[in-house]
PDB file of C-alpha atoms and ligand atoms in Angstrom:
ATOM      1  CA  UNK A   1      20.619  43.708   3.157  1.00 54.00           C
ATOM      2  CA  UNK A   2      20.679  39.875   3.007  1.00 52.00           C
ATOM      3  CA  UNK A   3      19.221  38.041   0.146  1.00 58.00           C
ATOM      4  CA  UNK A   4      16.538  40.194  -1.350  1.00 58.00           C
ATOM      5  CA  UNK A   5      15.059  37.506  -3.466  1.00 61.00           C
ATOM      6  CA  UNK A   6      13.912  35.492  -0.423  1.00 85.00           C
ATOM      7  CA  UNK A   7      11.947  38.451   0.987  1.00 95.00           C
ATOM      8  CA  UNK A   8       8.252  37.991   0.684  1.00 97.00           C
ATOM      9  CA  UNK A   9       6.580  39.410   3.846  1.00 98.00           C
ATOM     10  CA  UNK A  10       7.516  42.845   4.883  1.00 98.00           C
ATOM     11  CA  UNK A  11       6.595  44.859   8.075  1.00 98.00           C
ATOM     12  CA  UNK A  12       7.493  48.519   7.921  1.00 99.00           C
ATOM     13  CA  UNK A  13       7.243  50.493  11.272  1.00 98.00           C
ATOM     14  CA  UNK A  14       7.217  54.238  10.727  1.00 98.00           C
ATOM     15  CA  UNK A  15       7.587  57.064  13.371  1.00 98.00           C
ATOM     16  CA  UNK A  16       7.560  60.935  13.442  1.00 96.00           C
ATOM     17  CA  UNK A  17      10.876  61.127  11.446  1.00 97.00           C
ATOM     18  CA  UNK A  18       8.991  59.881   8.262  1.00 98.00           C
ATOM     19  CA  UNK A  19       6.690  63.026   8.523  1.00 97.00           C
ATOM     20  CA  UNK A  20       9.354  65.515   9.578  1.00 96.00           C
ATOM     21  CA  UNK A  21      10.215  66.526   5.935  1.00 97.00           C
ATOM     22  CA  UNK A  22       6.526  67.430   5.486  1.00 97.00           C
ATOM     23  CA  UNK A  23       6.957  69.838   8.270  1.00 94.00           C
ATOM     24  CA  UNK A  24       5.328  67.919  11.061  1.00 93.00           C
ATOM     25  CA  UNK A  25       7.300  68.240  14.353  1.00 89.00           C
ATOM     26  CA  UNK A  26       8.930  65.164  15.927  1.00 91.00           C
ATOM     27  CA  UNK A  27       8.486  64.539  19.667  1.00 88.00           C
ATOM     28  CA  UNK A  28      12.081  64.179  20.763  1.00 82.00           C
ATOM     29  CA  UNK A  29      14.840  66.274  19.541  1.00 64.00           C
ATOM     30  CA  UNK A  30      18.383  64.936  18.884  1.00 47.00           C
ATOM     31  CA  UNK A  31      20.806  63.773  21.579  1.00 43.00           C
ATOM     32  CA  UNK A  32      22.218  67.362  21.616  1.00 45.00           C
ATOM     33  CA  UNK A  33      18.862  69.154  21.918  1.00 46.00           C
ATOM     34  CA  UNK A  34      17.282  67.245  24.908  1.00 48.00           C
ATOM     35  CA  UNK A  35      13.684  66.530  24.860  1.00 51.00           C
ATOM     36  CA  UNK A  36      11.315  68.430  22.684  1.00 61.00           C
ATOM     37  CA  UNK A  37       8.948  70.876  24.474  1.00 58.00           C
ATOM     38  CA  UNK A  38       5.497  71.966  23.787  1.00 69.00           C
ATOM     39  CA  UNK A  39       4.983  75.061  25.562  1.00 67.00           C
ATOM     40  CA  UNK A  40       7.217  73.757  28.410  1.00 69.00           C
ATOM     41  CA  UNK A  41       5.228  70.444  28.648  1.00 77.00           C
ATOM     42  CA  UNK A  42       7.087  67.133  27.896  1.00 80.00           C
ATOM     43  CA  UNK A  43       5.033  64.833  25.598  1.00 83.00           C
ATOM     44  CA  UNK A  44       5.065  62.318  28.425  1.00 79.00           C
ATOM     45  CA  UNK A  45       3.021  64.886  30.476  1.00 78.00           C
ATOM     46  CA  UNK A  46       0.544  65.983  27.827  1.00 85.00           C
ATOM     47  CA  UNK A  47       0.073  62.512  26.243  1.00 93.00           C
ATOM     48  CA  UNK A  48      -1.287  60.633  29.263  1.00 94.00           C
ATOM     49  CA  UNK A  49      -4.857  59.970  30.600  1.00 96.00           C
ATOM     50  CA  UNK A  50      -3.840  61.657  33.842  1.00 94.00           C
ATOM     51  CA  UNK A  51      -2.681  64.814  32.149  1.00 93.00           C
ATOM     52  CA  UNK A  52      -6.132  64.905  30.403  1.00 95.00           C
ATOM     53  CA  UNK A  53      -8.003  64.777  33.628  1.00 94.00           C
ATOM     54  CA  UNK A  54      -5.578  67.263  35.234  1.00 93.00           C
ATOM     55  CA  UNK A  55      -5.832  69.814  32.406  1.00 93.00           C
ATOM     56  CA  UNK A  56      -8.322  68.852  29.577  1.00 95.00           C
ATOM     57  CA  UNK A  57      -8.117  72.396  27.966  1.00 95.00           C
ATOM     58  CA  UNK A  58      -4.394  72.129  27.728  1.00 93.00           C
ATOM     59  CA  UNK A  59      -4.580  68.734  26.093  1.00 94.00           C
ATOM     60  CA  UNK A  60      -7.363  69.620  23.869  1.00 96.00           C
ATOM     61  CA  UNK A  61      -5.278  72.818  22.728  1.00 94.00           C
ATOM     62  CA  UNK A  62      -2.240  70.588  22.027  1.00 93.00           C
ATOM     63  CA  UNK A  63      -4.312  68.160  19.737  1.00 95.00           C
ATOM     64  CA  UNK A  64      -6.453  70.869  18.295  1.00 96.00           C
ATOM     65  CA  UNK A  65      -3.249  72.676  17.061  1.00 94.00           C
ATOM     66  CA  UNK A  66      -1.671  69.555  15.624  1.00 94.00           C
ATOM     67  CA  UNK A  67      -5.005  68.333  14.039  1.00 97.00           C
ATOM     68  CA  UNK A  68      -5.274  71.726  12.207  1.00 97.00           C
ATOM     69  CA  UNK A  69      -1.614  71.691  11.312  1.00 95.00           C
ATOM     70  CA  UNK A  70      -1.634  68.183   9.550  1.00 96.00           C
ATOM     71  CA  UNK A  71      -4.497  69.214   7.292  1.00 98.00           C
ATOM     72  CA  UNK A  72      -2.127  71.832   5.865  1.00 97.00           C
ATOM     73  CA  UNK A  73       0.793  69.292   5.261  1.00 97.00           C
ATOM     74  CA  UNK A  74       1.429  67.200   2.284  1.00 98.00           C
ATOM     75  CA  UNK A  75       3.045  63.736   1.974  1.00 98.00           C
ATOM     76  CA  UNK A  76       6.757  63.651   1.158  1.00 98.00           C
ATOM     77  CA  UNK A  77       9.035  61.592  -0.959  1.00 98.00           C
ATOM     78  CA  UNK A  78       9.219  58.934   1.831  1.00 98.00           C
ATOM     79  CA  UNK A  79       5.434  58.542   2.126  1.00 99.00           C
ATOM     80  CA  UNK A  80       5.105  58.266  -1.804  1.00 98.00           C
ATOM     81  CA  UNK A  81       7.736  55.652  -2.075  1.00 98.00           C
ATOM     82  CA  UNK A  82       6.058  53.526   0.659  1.00 98.00           C
ATOM     83  CA  UNK A  83       2.714  53.796  -1.108  1.00 98.00           C
ATOM     84  CA  UNK A  84       4.393  52.843  -4.402  1.00 98.00           C
ATOM     85  CA  UNK A  85       5.824  49.694  -2.682  1.00 98.00           C
ATOM     86  CA  UNK A  86       2.498  49.018  -1.112  1.00 98.00           C
ATOM     87  CA  UNK A  87       0.837  49.207  -4.613  1.00 98.00           C
ATOM     88  CA  UNK A  88       3.168  46.767  -6.346  1.00 98.00           C
ATOM     89  CA  UNK A  89       4.217  44.372  -3.539  1.00 98.00           C
ATOM     90  CA  UNK A  90       2.157  41.245  -4.106  1.00 97.00           C
ATOM     91  CA  UNK A  91       3.196  39.449  -1.112  1.00 97.00           C
ATOM     92  CA  UNK A  92       2.390  40.496   2.447  1.00 98.00           C
ATOM     93  CA  UNK A  93       3.151  43.956   3.408  1.00 98.00           C
ATOM     94  CA  UNK A  94       2.093  45.996   6.590  1.00 98.00           C
ATOM     95  CA  UNK A  95       2.966  49.593   7.257  1.00 99.00           C
ATOM     96  CA  UNK A  96       2.624  49.970  10.971  1.00 99.00           C
ATOM     97  CA  UNK A  97       2.583  53.743  11.797  1.00 99.00           C
ATOM     98  CA  UNK A  98       3.083  55.265  15.192  1.00 98.00           C
ATOM     99  CA  UNK A  99       1.984  58.490  13.532  1.00 98.00           C
ATOM    100  CA  UNK A 100      -1.402  59.926  14.092  1.00 98.00           C
ATOM    101  CA  UNK A 101      -1.213  62.041  10.854  1.00 98.00           C
ATOM    102  CA  UNK A 102      -2.851  60.699   7.608  1.00 98.00           C
ATOM    103  CA  UNK A 103       0.117  61.248   5.340  1.00 98.00           C
ATOM    104  CA  UNK A 104       0.673  57.500   4.472  1.00 98.00           C
ATOM    105  CA  UNK A 105      -3.027  57.268   3.209  1.00 98.00           C
ATOM    106  CA  UNK A 106      -2.926  60.525   1.295  1.00 98.00           C
ATOM    107  CA  UNK A 107       0.196  59.350  -0.446  1.00 98.00           C
ATOM    108  CA  UNK A 108      -2.086  56.355  -1.481  1.00 98.00           C
ATOM    109  CA  UNK A 109      -0.755  53.597   0.708  1.00 98.00           C
ATOM    110  CA  UNK A 110      -3.566  51.126   1.682  1.00 98.00           C
ATOM    111  CA  UNK A 111      -2.002  48.589   4.011  1.00 98.00           C
ATOM    112  CA  UNK A 112      -1.613  51.020   7.030  1.00 98.00           C
ATOM    113  CA  UNK A 113      -2.342  50.404  10.647  1.00 98.00           C
ATOM    114  CA  UNK A 114      -2.292  53.288  13.167  1.00 98.00           C
ATOM    115  CA  UNK A 115      -1.150  51.770  16.313  1.00 98.00           C
ATOM    116  CA  UNK A 116      -1.305  55.035  18.246  1.00 98.00           C
ATOM    117  CA  UNK A 117      -4.623  56.262  16.711  1.00 98.00           C
ATOM    118  CA  UNK A 118      -5.350  59.084  14.381  1.00 98.00           C
ATOM    119  CA  UNK A 119      -5.759  62.793  14.706  1.00 98.00           C
ATOM    120  CA  UNK A 120      -8.836  62.923  12.329  1.00 98.00           C
ATOM    121  CA  UNK A 121     -10.922  60.825  14.557  1.00 98.00           C
ATOM    122  CA  UNK A 122     -12.608  61.536  17.950  1.00 98.00           C
ATOM    123  CA  UNK A 123     -13.547  58.997  20.460  1.00 98.00           C
ATOM    124  CA  UNK A 124     -16.523  59.378  22.802  1.00 98.00           C
ATOM    125  CA  UNK A 125     -15.719  58.200  26.306  1.00 97.00           C
ATOM    126  CA  UNK A 126     -19.690  57.999  26.939  1.00 98.00           C
ATOM    127  CA  UNK A 127     -20.849  55.812  24.090  1.00 98.00           C
ATOM    128  CA  UNK A 128     -17.507  54.544  23.077  1.00 98.00           C
ATOM    129  CA  UNK A 129     -18.092  55.510  19.328  1.00 98.00           C
ATOM    130  CA  UNK A 130     -15.504  56.703  17.018  1.00 97.00           C
ATOM    131  CA  UNK A 131     -16.219  59.491  14.652  1.00 98.00           C
ATOM    132  CA  UNK A 132     -14.339  61.100  11.783  1.00 98.00           C
ATOM    133  CA  UNK A 133     -13.167  64.557  13.117  1.00 98.00           C
ATOM    134  CA  UNK A 134     -11.373  67.607  11.540  1.00 98.00           C
ATOM    135  CA  UNK A 135     -12.439  70.348  13.902  1.00 97.00           C
ATOM    136  CA  UNK A 136     -11.336  71.529  17.339  1.00 98.00           C
ATOM    137  CA  UNK A 137     -12.399  69.715  20.539  1.00 98.00           C
ATOM    138  CA  UNK A 138     -11.556  72.609  22.893  1.00 98.00           C
ATOM    139  CA  UNK A 139     -15.192  73.832  22.930  1.00 98.00           C
ATOM    140  CA  UNK A 140     -16.515  70.364  23.915  1.00 98.00           C
ATOM    141  CA  UNK A 141     -18.568  69.751  20.788  1.00 98.00           C
ATOM    142  CA  UNK A 142     -21.225  67.003  21.260  1.00 98.00           C
ATOM    143  CA  UNK A 143     -20.674  63.517  20.091  1.00 98.00           C
ATOM    144  CA  UNK A 144     -22.440  62.915  16.665  1.00 98.00           C
ATOM    145  CA  UNK A 145     -23.688  59.729  17.917  1.00 98.00           C
ATOM    146  CA  UNK A 146     -24.939  60.247  21.525  1.00 98.00           C
ATOM    147  CA  UNK A 147     -24.735  64.107  21.726  1.00 98.00           C
ATOM    148  CA  UNK A 148     -22.757  63.705  25.020  1.00 98.00           C
ATOM    149  CA  UNK A 149     -20.044  66.265  25.383  1.00 98.00           C
ATOM    150  CA  UNK A 150     -17.468  63.674  26.105  1.00 97.00           C
ATOM    151  CA  UNK A 151     -15.244  63.485  23.028  1.00 98.00           C
ATOM    152  CA  UNK A 152     -11.488  63.029  23.350  1.00 98.00           C
ATOM    153  CA  UNK A 153      -8.803  62.713  20.544  1.00 98.00           C
ATOM    154  CA  UNK A 154      -8.636  59.011  19.351  1.00 98.00           C
ATOM    155  CA  UNK A 155      -5.015  58.620  20.254  1.00 98.00           C
ATOM    156  CA  UNK A 156      -3.182  56.234  22.309  1.00 98.00           C
ATOM    157  CA  UNK A 157      -1.593  57.873  25.398  1.00 97.00           C
ATOM    158  CA  UNK A 158       0.987  56.479  27.724  1.00 96.00           C
ATOM    159  CA  UNK A 159      -0.477  53.678  29.835  1.00 96.00           C
ATOM    160  CA  UNK A 160      -3.037  52.853  27.258  1.00 98.00           C
ATOM    161  CA  UNK A 161      -2.960  49.738  25.058  1.00 98.00           C
ATOM    162  CA  UNK A 162      -1.898  50.379  21.457  1.00 98.00           C
ATOM    163  CA  UNK A 163      -4.341  49.471  18.803  1.00 98.00           C
ATOM    164  CA  UNK A 164      -4.229  46.306  16.540  1.00 98.00           C
ATOM    165  CA  UNK A 165      -1.380  44.564  18.658  1.00 98.00           C
ATOM    166  CA  UNK A 166      -2.699  41.173  17.643  1.00 98.00           C
ATOM    167  CA  UNK A 167      -2.458  41.977  13.846  1.00 98.00           C
ATOM    168  CA  UNK A 168       0.865  43.380  14.299  1.00 98.00           C
ATOM    169  CA  UNK A 169       2.181  40.497  16.186  1.00 98.00           C
ATOM    170  CA  UNK A 170       0.698  38.168  13.555  1.00 98.00           C
ATOM    171  CA  UNK A 171       2.478  40.157  10.720  1.00 98.00           C
ATOM    172  CA  UNK A 172       5.787  40.178  12.686  1.00 98.00           C
ATOM    173  CA  UNK A 173       5.539  36.252  13.040  1.00 97.00           C
ATOM    174  CA  UNK A 174       5.527  35.990   9.237  1.00 96.00           C
ATOM    175  CA  UNK A 175       7.927  38.729   8.476  1.00 98.00           C
ATOM    176  CA  UNK A 176      11.016  38.088   6.343  1.00 98.00           C
ATOM    177  CA  UNK A 177      12.015  41.690   6.570  1.00 98.00           C
ATOM    178  CA  UNK A 178      11.347  44.396   9.192  1.00 98.00           C
ATOM    179  CA  UNK A 179      12.147  47.924   8.375  1.00 98.00           C
ATOM    180  CA  UNK A 180      12.036  50.884  11.019  1.00 98.00           C
ATOM    181  CA  UNK A 181      11.887  54.309   9.620  1.00 98.00           C
ATOM    182  CA  UNK A 182      12.240  57.603  11.481  1.00 98.00           C
ATOM    183  CA  UNK A 183      11.573  56.538  15.040  1.00 98.00           C
ATOM    184  CA  UNK A 184      13.561  57.144  18.104  1.00 96.00           C
ATOM    185  CA  UNK A 185      12.805  53.615  19.626  1.00 96.00           C
ATOM    186  CA  UNK A 186      11.999  55.361  22.952  1.00 94.00           C
ATOM    187  CA  UNK A 187       8.448  54.177  23.224  1.00 96.00           C
ATOM    188  CA  UNK A 188       7.239  50.646  23.767  1.00 98.00           C
ATOM    189  CA  UNK A 189       5.850  48.262  22.494  1.00 98.00           C
ATOM    190  CA  UNK A 190       6.854  49.703  19.049  1.00 98.00           C
ATOM    191  CA  UNK A 191      10.465  49.974  20.274  1.00 98.00           C
ATOM    192  CA  UNK A 192      10.514  46.149  20.926  1.00 98.00           C
ATOM    193  CA  UNK A 193       9.311  45.073  17.544  1.00 98.00           C
ATOM    194  CA  UNK A 194      12.860  44.847  16.159  1.00 98.00           C
ATOM    195  CA  UNK A 195      13.676  42.357  18.787  1.00 98.00           C
ATOM    196  CA  UNK A 196      10.466  40.376  18.211  1.00 97.00           C
ATOM    197  CA  UNK A 197      11.022  40.338  14.432  1.00 98.00           C
ATOM    198  CA  UNK A 198      14.622  39.357  14.755  1.00 97.00           C
ATOM    199  CA  UNK A 199      13.943  36.692  17.183  1.00 97.00           C
ATOM    200  CA  UNK A 200      11.360  35.171  14.894  1.00 95.00           C
ATOM    201  CA  UNK A 201      13.918  35.149  11.937  1.00 95.00           C
ATOM    202  CA  UNK A 202      13.402  38.436   9.991  1.00 98.00           C
ATOM    203  CA  UNK A 203      16.100  40.514   8.515  1.00 98.00           C
ATOM    204  CA  UNK A 204      15.979  43.923  10.190  1.00 98.00           C
ATOM    205  CA  UNK A 205      16.907  47.408   8.727  1.00 98.00           C
ATOM    206  CA  UNK A 206      16.775  50.921  10.370  1.00 98.00           C
ATOM    207  CA  UNK A 207      16.269  54.049   8.177  1.00 98.00           C
ATOM    208  CA  UNK A 208      16.814  57.064  10.559  1.00 98.00           C
ATOM    209  CA  UNK A 209      18.478  60.342  10.762  1.00 97.00           C
ATOM    210  CA  UNK A 210      20.653  59.225  13.717  1.00 96.00           C
ATOM    211  CA  UNK A 211      20.985  55.846  15.419  1.00 96.00           C
ATOM    212  CA  UNK A 212      17.753  54.968  17.457  1.00 94.00           C
ATOM    213  CA  UNK A 213      17.946  53.739  21.015  1.00 93.00           C
ATOM    214  CA  UNK A 214      17.700  50.185  19.724  1.00 94.00           C
ATOM    215  CA  UNK A 215      20.053  50.575  16.848  1.00 96.00           C
ATOM    216  CA  UNK A 216      22.302  47.848  17.996  1.00 97.00           C
ATOM    217  CA  UNK A 217      19.383  45.364  17.350  1.00 97.00           C
ATOM    218  CA  UNK A 218      19.303  45.977  13.635  1.00 98.00           C
ATOM    219  CA  UNK A 219      21.065  43.894  11.130  1.00 98.00           C
ATOM    220  CA  UNK A 220      21.864  47.057   9.286  1.00 98.00           C
ATOM    221  CA  UNK A 221      21.297  50.783   9.914  1.00 98.00           C
ATOM    222  CA  UNK A 222      21.401  53.500   7.178  1.00 98.00           C
ATOM    223  CA  UNK A 223      21.615  57.122   8.431  1.00 98.00           C
ATOM    224  CA  UNK A 224      20.070  60.081   6.589  1.00 98.00           C
ATOM    225  CA  UNK A 225      16.735  61.640   5.748  1.00 98.00           C
ATOM    226  CA  UNK A 226      13.702  59.544   5.100  1.00 98.00           C
ATOM    227  CA  UNK A 227      13.092  61.567   1.984  1.00 98.00           C
ATOM    228  CA  UNK A 228      16.266  60.297   0.461  1.00 98.00           C
ATOM    229  CA  UNK A 229      16.753  56.900   2.111  1.00 98.00           C
ATOM    230  CA  UNK A 230      13.272  55.477   1.637  1.00 98.00           C
ATOM    231  CA  UNK A 231      12.915  56.175  -2.104  1.00 98.00           C
ATOM    232  CA  UNK A 232      16.428  54.610  -2.558  1.00 98.00           C
ATOM    233  CA  UNK A 233      15.527  51.545  -0.482  1.00 98.00           C
ATOM    234  CA  UNK A 234      12.266  51.027  -2.280  1.00 98.00           C
ATOM    235  CA  UNK A 235      14.037  51.214  -5.647  1.00 98.00           C
ATOM    236  CA  UNK A 236      16.519  48.630  -4.334  1.00 97.00           C
ATOM    237  CA  UNK A 237      13.925  46.173  -3.270  1.00 96.00           C
ATOM    238  CA  UNK A 238      11.836  46.491  -6.225  1.00 95.00           C
ATOM    239  CA  UNK A 239      14.797  46.099  -8.347  1.00 92.00           C
ATOM    240  CA  UNK A 240      15.571  42.745  -6.496  1.00 65.00           C
ATOM    241  CA  UNK A 241      18.644  43.808  -4.622  1.00 54.00           C
TER     242      UNK A 241
HETATM  243  C1  LIG B 301      14.202  61.545  11.030  1.00 89.21           C
HETATM  244  C2  LIG B 301      13.975  62.588  10.432  1.00 89.21           C
HETATM  245  C3  LIG B 301      14.140  62.677   8.924  1.00 89.21           C
HETATM  246  C4  LIG B 301      13.954  63.232  12.409  1.00 89.21           C
HETATM  247  N1  LIG B 301      14.236  61.511   8.394  1.00 89.21           N
HETATM  248  N2  LIG B 301      14.398  60.325  10.364  1.00 89.21           N
HETATM  249  C5  LIG B 301       9.639  50.521  30.229  1.00 89.21           C
HETATM  250  C6  LIG B 301       9.728  49.411  29.321  1.00 89.21           C
HETATM  251  C7  LIG B 301       8.743  49.230  28.462  1.00 89.21           C
HETATM  252  C8  LIG B 301       7.565  49.902  28.420  1.00 89.21           C
HETATM  253  C9  LIG B 301       7.477  50.972  29.257  1.00 89.21           C
HETATM  254  C10 LIG B 301       8.527  51.179  30.176  1.00 89.21           C
HETATM  255  N3  LIG B 301       8.123  52.288  30.975  1.00 89.21           N
HETATM  256  C11 LIG B 301       6.855  52.642  30.518  1.00 89.21           C
HETATM  257  C12 LIG B 301       6.516  51.839  29.511  1.00 89.21           C
HETATM  258  C13 LIG B 301       5.257  52.029  28.755  1.00 89.21           C
HETATM  259  C14 LIG B 301       5.311  53.185  27.791  1.00 89.21           C
HETATM  260  C15 LIG B 301       6.668  53.516  27.119  1.00 89.21           C
HETATM  261  O1  LIG B 301       7.042  53.070  26.311  1.00 89.21           O
HETATM  262  N4  LIG B 301       7.203  54.543  27.916  1.00 89.21           N
HETATM  263  C16 LIG B 301       8.574  55.105  27.559  1.00 89.21           C
HETATM  264  C17 LIG B 301       8.777  56.375  27.793  1.00 89.21           C
HETATM  265  C18 LIG B 301       9.627  54.142  28.230  1.00 89.21           C
HETATM  266  N5  LIG B 301       4.380  52.735  26.723  1.00 89.21           N
HETATM  267  C19 LIG B 301       3.154  52.824  26.778  1.00 89.21           C
HETATM  268  O2  LIG B 301       2.451  53.272  27.717  1.00 89.21           O
HETATM  269  C20 LIG B 301       2.254  52.358  25.560  1.00 89.21           C
HETATM  270  N6  LIG B 301       1.296  51.419  26.011  1.00 89.21           N
HETATM  271  C21 LIG B 301       1.589  50.214  26.610  1.00 89.21           C
HETATM  272  O3  LIG B 301       2.722  49.908  26.706  1.00 89.21           O
HETATM  273  O4  LIG B 301       0.615  49.572  26.923  1.00 89.21           O
HETATM  274  C22 LIG B 301       0.699  48.374  27.698  1.00 89.21           C
HETATM  275  C23 LIG B 301      -0.436  48.074  28.587  1.00 89.21           C
HETATM  276  C24 LIG B 301      -0.502  46.825  29.227  1.00 89.21           C
HETATM  277  C25 LIG B 301      -1.637  46.716  30.013  1.00 89.21           C
HETATM  278  C26 LIG B 301      -2.576  47.513  30.250  1.00 89.21           C
HETATM  279  C27 LIG B 301      -2.430  48.793  29.547  1.00 89.21           C
HETATM  280  C28 LIG B 301      -1.397  49.023  28.850  1.00 89.21           C
HETATM  281  C29 LIG B 301       1.493  53.412  24.922  1.00 89.21           C
HETATM  282  C30 LIG B 301       2.531  54.310  24.216  1.00 89.21           C
HETATM  283  C31 LIG B 301       1.676  55.443  23.569  1.00 89.21           C
HETATM  284  C32 LIG B 301       2.553  56.586  22.825  1.00 89.21           C
HETATM  285  N7  LIG B 301       1.860  57.652  22.472  1.00 89.21           N
HETATM  286  C33 LIG B 301       2.463  58.764  21.776  1.00 89.21           C
HETATM  287  C34 LIG B 301       1.452  59.909  21.596  1.00 89.21           C
HETATM  288  C35 LIG B 301       0.488  59.602  20.634  1.00 89.21           C
HETATM  289  C36 LIG B 301      -0.496  60.587  20.309  1.00 89.21           C
HETATM  290  C37 LIG B 301       0.195  61.894  19.729  1.00 89.21           C
HETATM  291  O5  LIG B 301       0.732  61.985  18.568  1.00 89.21           O
HETATM  292  O6  LIG B 301       0.206  62.833  20.593  1.00 89.21           O
HETATM  293  O7  LIG B 301       2.835  58.246  20.489  1.00 89.21           O
HETATM  294  S1  LIG B 301       3.997  59.360  22.618  1.00 89.21           S
HETATM  295  C38 LIG B 301       4.792  59.739  21.083  1.00 89.21           C
HETATM  296  O8  LIG B 301       5.944  58.825  20.982  1.00 89.21           O
HETATM  297  C39 LIG B 301       3.786  59.269  19.956  1.00 89.21           C
HETATM  298  C40 LIG B 301       4.707  58.620  18.928  1.00 89.21           C
HETATM  299  O9  LIG B 301       4.027  57.715  18.063  1.00 89.21           O
HETATM  300  C41 LIG B 301       5.637  58.044  19.894  1.00 89.21           C
HETATM  301  C42 LIG B 301       7.040  57.501  19.333  1.00 89.21           C
HETATM  302  O10 LIG B 301       7.729  58.658  18.908  1.00 89.21           O
HETATM  303  P1  LIG B 301       8.576  58.588  17.497  1.00 89.21           P
HETATM  304  O11 LIG B 301       7.741  58.362  16.273  1.00 89.21           O
HETATM  305  O12 LIG B 301       9.695  57.552  17.751  1.00 89.21           O
HETATM  306  O13 LIG B 301       9.310  60.115  17.412  1.00 89.21           O
HETATM  307  P2  LIG B 301      10.493  60.747  17.888  1.00 89.21           P
HETATM  308  O14 LIG B 301      10.370  62.231  17.958  1.00 89.21           O
HETATM  309  O15 LIG B 301      10.887  60.021  19.305  1.00 89.21           O
HETATM  310  O16 LIG B 301      11.666  60.240  17.064  1.00 89.21           O
HETATM  311  C43 LIG B 301      11.755  60.859  15.654  1.00 89.21           C
HETATM  312  C44 LIG B 301      12.980  60.142  15.037  1.00 89.21           C
HETATM  313  O17 LIG B 301      13.006  60.432  13.663  1.00 89.21           O
HETATM  314  C45 LIG B 301      14.334  60.573  15.755  1.00 89.21           C
HETATM  315  O18 LIG B 301      15.071  59.513  15.965  1.00 89.21           O
HETATM  316  C46 LIG B 301      14.960  61.525  14.681  1.00 89.21           C
HETATM  317  O19 LIG B 301      16.353  61.313  14.623  1.00 89.21           O
HETATM  318  C47 LIG B 301      14.249  60.951  13.376  1.00 89.21           C
HETATM  319  N8  LIG B 301      14.183  61.957  12.320  1.00 89.21           N
HETATM  320  N9  LIG B 301      13.839  63.748  11.161  1.00 89.21           N
HETATM  321  C48 LIG B 301      14.595  60.367   9.096  1.00 89.21           C
HETATM  322  N10 LIG B 301      13.918  63.678   8.108  1.00 89.21           N
END
């Protein structure tokens, strides 16, 4: 992977594949399986503002089920290895996760940014406040701040602007190494980060079960499970190559 000694600033993009070995479903099945389905609904239909307006009960059930599920799951070897890297890497490092679970944080990682929001937060569309949230939203509980029954999951749906894009672009600008882990490369703008990073001079590495849609853009691709590949890569980079 290039000259490891020259790597100072690292940006790591993670996706659903990093949490798969913790027992959290990914969104899209492999090339043979076609799109993953949730009770016959494509993620593109459930995860949109239009889908929420059309059938809020369905969307609340989808997120309530997943919010409950993640609280029963544990970080895996990939989350642990990234947390270790975060703890010891003295130069810039940013873990940009597309995941809405909290497994990076529960593994101990600190420099984590949730570009697609978080399951454990609710967003009030009446007063715009965000509150820590662990329970169901199906019964339309009141907002803890304004009491309005207008809470929605604090996640980024299709057509909405992902969070913290300025910070992400600033980090990509300085990155010497961009690593993409467990994401299919199907969803933008995250899928475009490899091109941004590469154009700005970074080395690019993909760790995924199968080649992502943007696989050809990476300088190097390693195929396998995140629970195997990530600890090995972290050991390598901390060992200096
Ligand atoms: C393993 C593994 C193991 C499995 N180890 N690996 C054309 C071009 C560019 C953009 C667009 C376009 N058409 C439409 C758009 C925009 C749209 C988009 O990208 N659509 C695509 C369908 C084309 N994007 C947006 O709308 C975004 N917003 C935006 O662009 O705003 C611009 C804007 C401008 C001006 C005004 C307003 C807006 C928003 C995207 C939001 C995505 N939201 C979701 C839901 C979040 C909440 C929730 O969790 O429910 O985010 S969708 C879903 O997909 C979720 C994920 O974060 C995201 C990515 O999925 P991910 O993580 O890659 O998972 P999978 O399942 O796809 O892949 C898993 C991978 O892991 C696979 O490759 C496996 O092989 C692998 N794997 N086991 C290692 N053990």
